[in-house]
Short mmCIF file of C-alpha atoms and ligand atoms in Angstrom, two decimals:
data_model
loop_
_atom_site.label_atom_id
_atom_site.label_comp_id
_atom_site.label_asym_id
_atom_site.label_seq_id
_atom_site.Cartn_x
_atom_site.Cartn_y
_atom_site.Cartn_z
CA MET A 1 10.67 -81.94 -2.20
CA GLY A 2 13.78 -79.83 -2.33
CA PRO A 3 14.56 -76.34 -1.32
CA SER A 4 12.28 -74.04 -2.98
CA LYS A 5 15.01 -71.82 -4.78
CA SER A 6 18.13 -72.22 -6.81
CA THR A 7 21.45 -71.33 -5.30
CA GLU A 8 22.05 -68.45 -8.00
CA THR A 9 18.79 -66.74 -7.09
CA ALA A 10 19.43 -67.34 -3.20
CA LEU A 11 22.92 -65.51 -3.70
CA ASN A 12 21.43 -62.90 -5.59
CA ASP A 13 19.01 -62.09 -2.54
CA ILE A 14 21.74 -62.38 -0.03
CA ARG A 15 23.89 -60.02 -1.98
CA ARG A 16 21.35 -57.44 -2.65
CA ASP A 17 19.07 -57.86 0.62
CA GLY A 18 21.40 -59.16 3.16
CA PHE A 19 19.17 -62.68 3.23
CA THR A 20 16.95 -65.60 1.71
CA VAL A 21 14.82 -67.87 3.08
CA LEU A 22 14.54 -71.86 1.55
CA GLU A 23 11.35 -73.61 2.32
CA ASN A 24 11.30 -77.22 2.23
CA ALA A 25 14.74 -77.45 3.46
CA LEU A 26 13.94 -79.89 6.28
CA THR A 27 11.83 -83.10 5.89
CA PRO A 28 8.91 -83.45 8.54
CA ASP A 29 10.61 -86.23 9.95
CA LEU A 30 14.06 -84.91 10.25
CA SER A 31 12.35 -82.34 12.00
CA MET A 32 10.45 -84.38 14.40
CA ALA A 33 13.60 -86.53 15.29
CA ILE A 34 15.64 -83.05 15.94
CA ARG A 35 12.80 -82.16 17.97
CA HIS A 36 13.10 -85.57 20.10
CA GLY A 37 16.58 -84.93 20.54
CA LEU A 38 15.88 -81.43 22.13
CA ASP A 39 13.08 -82.55 24.47
CA PRO A 40 14.99 -83.24 27.48
CA TRP A 41 16.78 -79.78 27.23
CA LEU A 42 13.43 -77.59 27.03
CA GLN A 43 11.95 -78.31 30.15
CA GLY A 44 11.82 -74.46 31.19
CA ALA A 45 14.34 -75.25 33.34
CA ARG A 46 17.14 -72.78 31.89
CA MET A 47 15.70 -69.64 30.60
CA GLY A 48 17.70 -66.56 29.70
CA ARG A 49 20.26 -64.77 31.83
CA ASN A 50 19.75 -61.64 30.16
CA ASP A 51 17.59 -59.31 27.74
CA PHE A 52 19.40 -60.33 24.83
CA GLU A 53 19.37 -64.44 25.82
CA GLY A 54 15.64 -63.63 26.60
CA PHE A 55 14.22 -64.19 30.01
CA GLU A 56 11.24 -65.87 28.39
CA SER A 57 13.45 -67.78 26.10
CA GLU A 58 15.59 -71.00 26.31
CA ARG A 59 18.80 -71.93 24.43
CA VAL A 60 20.42 -74.90 24.05
CA TYR A 61 24.05 -74.32 23.40
CA ALA A 62 26.69 -76.71 21.88
CA LEU A 63 23.99 -78.21 20.30
CA LEU A 64 25.98 -80.79 18.02
CA SER A 65 27.17 -82.35 21.38
CA LYS A 66 23.42 -82.63 22.51
CA VAL A 67 21.35 -83.01 19.42
CA PRO A 68 23.88 -84.70 16.87
CA GLU A 69 20.71 -85.15 14.64
CA ILE A 70 21.46 -81.46 13.38
CA ALA A 71 24.23 -82.51 11.33
CA VAL A 72 21.94 -82.66 8.57
CA MET A 73 21.45 -79.00 9.15
CA VAL A 74 25.14 -78.26 9.75
CA GLU A 75 26.11 -79.76 6.68
CA HIS A 76 22.90 -79.06 4.53
CA GLY A 77 23.98 -79.34 0.70
CA GLU A 78 22.04 -76.12 -0.66
CA THR A 79 23.04 -74.15 2.52
CA LEU A 80 26.72 -75.15 2.42
CA GLY A 81 26.65 -74.15 -1.25
CA ILE A 82 25.67 -70.98 -0.56
CA VAL A 83 27.83 -70.25 2.57
CA ASP A 84 30.67 -71.53 0.41
CA SER A 85 30.14 -68.81 -2.30
CA LEU A 86 30.03 -66.39 0.47
CA LEU A 87 32.92 -67.13 3.02
CA ALA A 88 36.43 -68.31 2.16
CA LYS A 89 37.42 -71.56 1.99
CA ASN A 90 37.58 -73.46 5.18
CA HIS A 91 35.19 -71.34 6.92
CA LEU A 92 34.32 -72.50 10.66
CA LEU A 93 31.41 -73.26 12.57
CA SER A 94 30.58 -70.66 14.50
CA ALA A 95 27.65 -71.02 16.74
CA ALA A 96 24.87 -74.04 16.96
CA LEU A 97 22.22 -73.36 19.40
CA ALA A 98 18.58 -73.97 20.02
CA ILE A 99 16.24 -70.77 20.95
CA ASN A 100 12.93 -71.59 22.15
CA LEU A 101 10.63 -68.51 22.63
CA HIS A 102 8.10 -68.94 25.01
CA PRO A 103 4.65 -66.63 25.10
CA GLY A 104 5.48 -63.29 26.42
CA GLU A 105 9.07 -62.96 25.21
CA THR A 106 10.10 -59.63 24.02
CA SER A 107 12.04 -58.37 20.86
CA GLN A 108 15.96 -58.44 21.46
CA ARG A 109 17.75 -55.18 20.46
CA PHE A 110 19.18 -55.23 16.87
CA HIS A 111 22.53 -56.75 16.26
CA ILE A 112 24.75 -58.12 13.47
CA ASP A 113 26.30 -61.93 14.36
CA ASP A 114 29.95 -61.74 12.54
CA GLY A 115 31.50 -59.82 15.46
CA GLY A 116 32.73 -57.26 12.63
CA ASN A 117 31.71 -54.42 14.90
CA ALA A 118 34.40 -55.26 17.28
CA LEU A 119 37.27 -55.10 14.95
CA PRO A 120 38.92 -52.09 13.31
CA ILE A 121 37.60 -52.65 10.06
CA PRO A 122 34.65 -50.13 8.90
CA GLN A 123 31.69 -50.75 7.42
CA PRO A 124 30.61 -51.13 4.49
CA ARG A 125 33.18 -54.42 4.45
CA ASP A 126 32.46 -57.96 3.36
CA MET A 127 30.76 -60.34 5.66
CA LEU A 128 32.64 -62.23 8.08
CA GLY A 129 30.23 -64.90 8.73
CA VAL A 130 26.97 -66.24 7.27
CA SER A 131 23.95 -67.03 9.95
CA THR A 132 21.07 -69.35 9.40
CA MET A 133 17.62 -69.94 11.31
CA TRP A 134 16.10 -72.77 10.85
CA ALA A 135 12.42 -72.94 11.60
CA LEU A 136 10.99 -75.86 13.66
CA ASP A 137 7.70 -74.13 14.05
CA ASP A 138 6.06 -72.31 11.66
CA PHE A 139 7.85 -68.61 12.08
CA THR A 140 5.19 -65.90 12.36
CA ALA A 141 5.05 -61.91 13.08
CA GLN A 142 2.83 -63.04 15.88
CA ASN A 143 5.03 -65.71 17.42
CA GLY A 144 8.34 -63.75 17.58
CA ALA A 145 10.12 -64.88 13.93
CA THR A 146 13.24 -63.41 13.20
CA GLU A 147 13.13 -59.79 11.98
CA VAL A 148 15.80 -58.37 9.30
CA ILE A 149 16.74 -54.89 8.03
CA PRO A 150 17.10 -55.80 4.22
CA GLY A 151 20.11 -54.07 3.12
CA SER A 152 21.47 -53.13 6.06
CA HIS A 153 24.91 -55.39 5.24
CA ARG A 154 25.37 -52.37 3.12
CA TRP A 155 25.28 -49.72 5.73
CA SER A 156 28.40 -47.82 7.07
CA ASP A 157 29.12 -47.54 10.76
CA ASP A 158 27.13 -44.49 11.35
CA ARG A 159 23.48 -45.78 10.60
CA LYS A 160 21.61 -47.05 13.13
CA PRO A 161 18.72 -50.00 12.87
CA GLN A 162 15.15 -48.35 13.17
CA GLU A 163 12.30 -50.28 14.31
CA ARG A 164 10.25 -49.01 11.13
CA GLU A 165 13.11 -50.73 8.79
CA SER A 166 12.69 -54.19 10.05
CA ILE A 167 10.40 -56.87 8.62
CA ALA A 168 9.27 -60.26 10.13
CA ILE A 169 10.31 -63.14 7.87
CA ASN A 170 7.41 -65.54 8.10
CA MET A 171 8.24 -68.87 7.32
CA PRO A 172 6.62 -72.29 7.43
CA ALA A 173 8.60 -74.63 9.68
CA GLY A 174 10.95 -76.85 7.78
CA SER A 175 12.44 -73.88 6.17
CA VAL A 176 15.85 -71.93 6.72
CA LEU A 177 16.68 -68.04 6.83
CA ILE A 178 20.31 -67.48 5.40
CA PHE A 179 21.69 -64.24 6.08
CA ALA A 180 24.75 -62.21 5.90
CA GLY A 181 26.45 -61.96 9.33
CA ASN A 182 26.67 -58.07 9.14
CA LEU A 183 22.72 -57.97 8.57
CA TYR A 184 21.08 -56.14 11.42
CA HIS A 185 18.37 -58.27 12.72
CA ARG A 186 16.60 -59.69 16.03
CA GLY A 187 14.34 -62.01 17.32
CA GLY A 188 10.99 -60.76 17.44
CA ALA A 189 8.52 -60.50 20.26
CA ASN A 190 6.02 -63.63 20.92
CA GLN A 191 2.86 -62.26 21.56
CA SER A 192 1.38 -65.74 20.74
CA THR A 193 0.01 -68.74 23.06
CA GLN A 194 2.53 -71.17 21.74
CA HIS A 195 6.42 -71.41 21.95
CA ARG A 196 8.70 -70.36 18.91
CA LEU A 197 11.24 -72.89 18.23
CA GLY A 198 14.48 -72.40 16.03
CA ILE A 199 17.94 -73.42 15.93
CA THR A 200 20.70 -71.27 14.69
CA ILE A 201 23.78 -72.50 12.92
CA GLN A 202 26.45 -69.83 11.96
CA TYR A 203 29.53 -69.93 10.05
CA CYS A 204 32.48 -67.91 10.15
CA ASP A 205 35.37 -66.82 8.12
CA PRO A 206 38.50 -69.35 8.88
CA ASN A 207 40.78 -66.52 9.73
CA MET A 208 39.13 -65.86 12.77
CA ARG A 209 41.21 -68.22 14.98
CA GLN A 210 44.07 -68.63 16.63
CA LEU A 211 47.41 -69.92 14.73
CA GLU A 212 47.55 -73.07 16.80
CA ASN A 213 44.39 -74.49 17.96
CA MET A 214 45.25 -74.00 21.36
CA SER A 215 41.99 -75.70 22.98
CA LEU A 216 42.84 -78.53 21.35
CA ALA A 217 46.63 -78.64 21.74
CA VAL A 218 46.60 -77.96 25.34
CA PRO A 219 44.18 -80.17 27.07
CA PRO A 220 41.88 -78.72 29.68
CA ASP A 221 43.61 -80.84 32.68
CA THR A 222 47.03 -79.40 31.52
CA ALA A 223 45.56 -75.93 31.12
CA ALA A 224 43.96 -76.00 34.44
CA SER A 225 47.64 -76.06 35.90
CA PHE A 226 48.70 -72.79 34.61
CA SER A 227 48.19 -69.18 35.58
CA PRO A 228 45.24 -67.51 34.94
CA LYS A 229 47.11 -65.30 32.47
CA ILE A 230 48.24 -68.11 30.56
CA GLN A 231 44.70 -69.43 30.68
CA ALA A 232 43.21 -66.39 29.06
CA LEU A 233 45.80 -66.46 26.31
CA LEU A 234 44.99 -70.15 25.52
CA GLY A 235 41.23 -68.93 25.08
CA TYR A 236 39.74 -69.44 28.39
CA SER A 237 38.16 -66.03 28.24
CA VAL A 238 35.68 -64.39 26.55
CA ILE A 239 35.11 -61.04 24.78
CA ASP A 240 32.44 -58.96 26.08
CA PRO A 241 29.56 -57.30 25.00
CA GLY A 242 28.92 -60.64 22.71
CA PHE A 243 30.31 -63.61 25.02
CA LYS A 244 32.45 -64.29 22.20
CA GLY A 245 34.67 -67.84 23.24
CA TYR A 246 31.78 -69.35 25.27
CA VAL A 247 31.51 -73.16 25.96
CA ASN A 248 28.45 -74.44 26.21
CA GLY A 249 26.82 -71.16 26.94
CA ARG A 250 29.12 -70.56 29.89
CA HIS A 251 32.14 -68.74 30.53
CA PRO A 252 34.95 -71.73 29.27
CA LYS A 253 36.96 -71.23 32.93
CA ASN A 254 33.98 -73.34 34.24
CA LEU A 255 35.68 -76.25 32.34
CA ILE A 256 38.68 -75.71 34.49
CA ASP A 257 38.14 -74.35 37.47
CA PRO A 258 34.93 -75.83 39.87
CA GLY A 259 35.33 -72.48 41.92
CA TYR A 260 34.92 -70.28 39.37
CA LYS A 261 32.18 -67.50 39.72
CA GLY A 262 31.95 -66.09 36.30
CA ARG A 263 28.68 -66.14 34.00
CA LYS A 264 26.59 -69.28 34.78
CA TYR A 265 23.34 -70.82 34.31
CA ARG A 266 21.07 -69.63 37.23
CA ASP A 267 20.40 -73.51 37.53
CA GLU A 268 23.01 -75.27 36.99
CA LEU A 269 21.67 -79.12 37.07
CA PRO A 270 21.46 -81.11 34.05
CA PRO A 271 18.48 -81.59 32.32
CA SER A 272 17.09 -85.20 33.70
O1 LIG B 1 15.54 -65.81 17.88
C1 LIG B 1 15.73 -65.20 16.95
O2 LIG B 1 14.71 -65.13 15.59
C2 LIG B 1 17.05 -64.43 16.43
C3 LIG B 1 18.16 -64.50 17.56
C4 LIG B 1 19.70 -64.11 17.47
O3 LIG B 1 19.41 -63.27 16.39
C5 LIG B 1 20.31 -64.28 18.64
O4 LIG B 1 20.49 -64.64 19.47
O5 LIG B 1 21.85 -63.66 18.05
#
């Protein structure tokens, strides 16, 4: 069984409402393989470090390097067909992480994903990214399904999101929610007794990058020998709020400076 709607219908949904849902995007077998791959990383040892990550949530960053089975999501044909139509050629993978909401998690704040609020480009504007949320569990209003504000990708900057405007995306496991990077959304509150496991894969405009890919051109050992200023210029820096530029959910300086005191997990031990 394939995805539940045509690319054309999905694109119309996204252009009008800012989002669409494809059911049956992931087979139960693949879903199971991904869950198995995630198991060692979801031991309740690394809960979120702030209200945005969720103090009652686990996040597994750098997911392609830990659970390579998620490649099927990253290059899922129908999803990429939609992303190709919305973003410029050679768009980039911008984020890939698992989010496991535990019972008792509270709602996130409403936000957009494409980082455009940090750029001097007034809204309304084109989306600079496309986000997806893959449901590994059934997503319900009770267990913290992602909430979206329909049409908010077309708002101007002065309009602020209100609670009453949002809807919870109820979708069965195996579905994917695809939404404009400038759509207001948030993770809901988990008022159930079960976890809610999802994987978010996000794509961004290809121009949101340096001219030369400095992180690949200058290996970390060489970068470590330069001044903090050059390290920051190479990309060993983050933009806050948003933490854009993180590596594996941590400040990139952790890769080249073992004594770095910036943002870390509360528990640095790798899962056994
Ligand atoms: O967990 C969710 O449903 C949404 C999470 C989210 O939007 C985010 O962390 O950026």
